[in-house]
XYZ file of C-alpha atoms in Angstrom:
92
model
C -53.353 25.604 -5.425
C -56.274 24.524 -7.588
C -59.636 24.101 -5.939
C -61.363 20.732 -6.293
C -64.225 20.541 -8.742
C -67.139 19.586 -6.529
C -69.461 19.692 -9.528
C -67.505 16.894 -11.163
C -67.480 14.423 -8.325
C -68.899 11.399 -10.051
C -70.354 8.819 -7.722
C -70.526 5.173 -8.624
C -73.336 4.639 -11.087
C -73.630 8.337 -11.972
C -72.568 9.834 -15.269
C -71.257 13.285 -16.123
C -72.980 15.437 -18.719
C -71.097 16.178 -21.931
C -70.384 19.693 -20.623
C -68.993 18.255 -17.376
C -66.858 15.706 -19.230
C -65.376 18.442 -21.431
C -64.847 20.654 -18.395
C -62.999 17.863 -16.629
C -60.760 17.365 -19.655
C -60.022 21.085 -20.032
C -59.142 21.486 -16.362
C -57.003 18.329 -16.213
C -55.054 19.334 -19.328
C -54.602 22.939 -18.177
C -53.264 21.789 -14.809
C -51.084 19.151 -16.478
C -49.446 22.006 -18.409
C -49.143 24.143 -15.282
C -51.338 26.887 -16.748
C -53.771 29.215 -15.025
C -57.206 29.961 -16.423
C -55.879 33.397 -17.332
C -53.090 31.795 -19.373
C -55.592 30.015 -21.617
C -57.823 33.086 -21.867
C -57.673 35.800 -24.503
C -59.993 38.117 -26.418
C -62.032 35.191 -27.734
C -61.938 33.184 -24.498
C -62.510 35.186 -21.341
C -61.336 33.754 -18.017
C -64.909 33.656 -16.677
C -65.978 31.601 -19.708
C -63.079 29.169 -19.240
C -64.132 28.823 -15.598
C -67.733 28.048 -16.605
C -66.514 25.509 -19.150
C -64.374 23.760 -16.536
C -67.320 23.561 -14.137
C -69.573 22.148 -16.848
C -71.852 25.177 -16.617
C -71.522 26.264 -20.235
C -71.658 24.528 -23.589
C -68.719 25.264 -25.873
C -69.093 26.716 -29.350
C -67.113 25.354 -32.264
C -65.196 28.632 -32.497
C -64.249 28.471 -28.804
C -63.259 24.813 -29.176
C -60.936 25.763 -32.042
C -59.446 28.653 -30.024
C -58.986 26.537 -26.907
C -57.208 23.540 -28.449
C -53.872 25.286 -29.170
C -53.955 26.949 -25.735
C -53.949 23.400 -24.348
C -51.136 22.474 -26.762
C -53.411 20.151 -28.706
C -54.797 20.128 -32.213
C -58.593 20.305 -32.430
C -58.581 16.641 -33.486
C -56.494 15.648 -30.447
C -58.792 17.612 -28.137
C -61.842 15.940 -29.679
C -60.260 12.490 -29.319
C -59.444 13.153 -25.667
C -62.965 14.466 -25.099
C -64.495 11.311 -26.569
C -62.233 9.206 -24.362
C -63.206 11.231 -21.268
C -66.868 11.006 -22.223
C -66.520 7.247 -22.598
C -65.074 6.967 -19.090
C -67.358 9.435 -17.322
C -70.177 10.527 -19.601
C -73.731 9.694 -20.482
């Protein structure tokens, strides 16, 4: 069972950072697809890096963004659109 993301508990009036908003999106989509962090990891995306992304502890590079999108069964454009939507709901 997935652990809750304590780092992403957003209290009323608080906003998530861009890294946290992207992490929330990545984790929600991965779980929606029933995938583990290992399943979206590969040579270019290590599991530890995916974990840091999901916790909002690491900024994503363009290359990693492009590698991650198909793992989440999205095009890069779809992932960006979802990120902007998530950022609009939760971000600064």
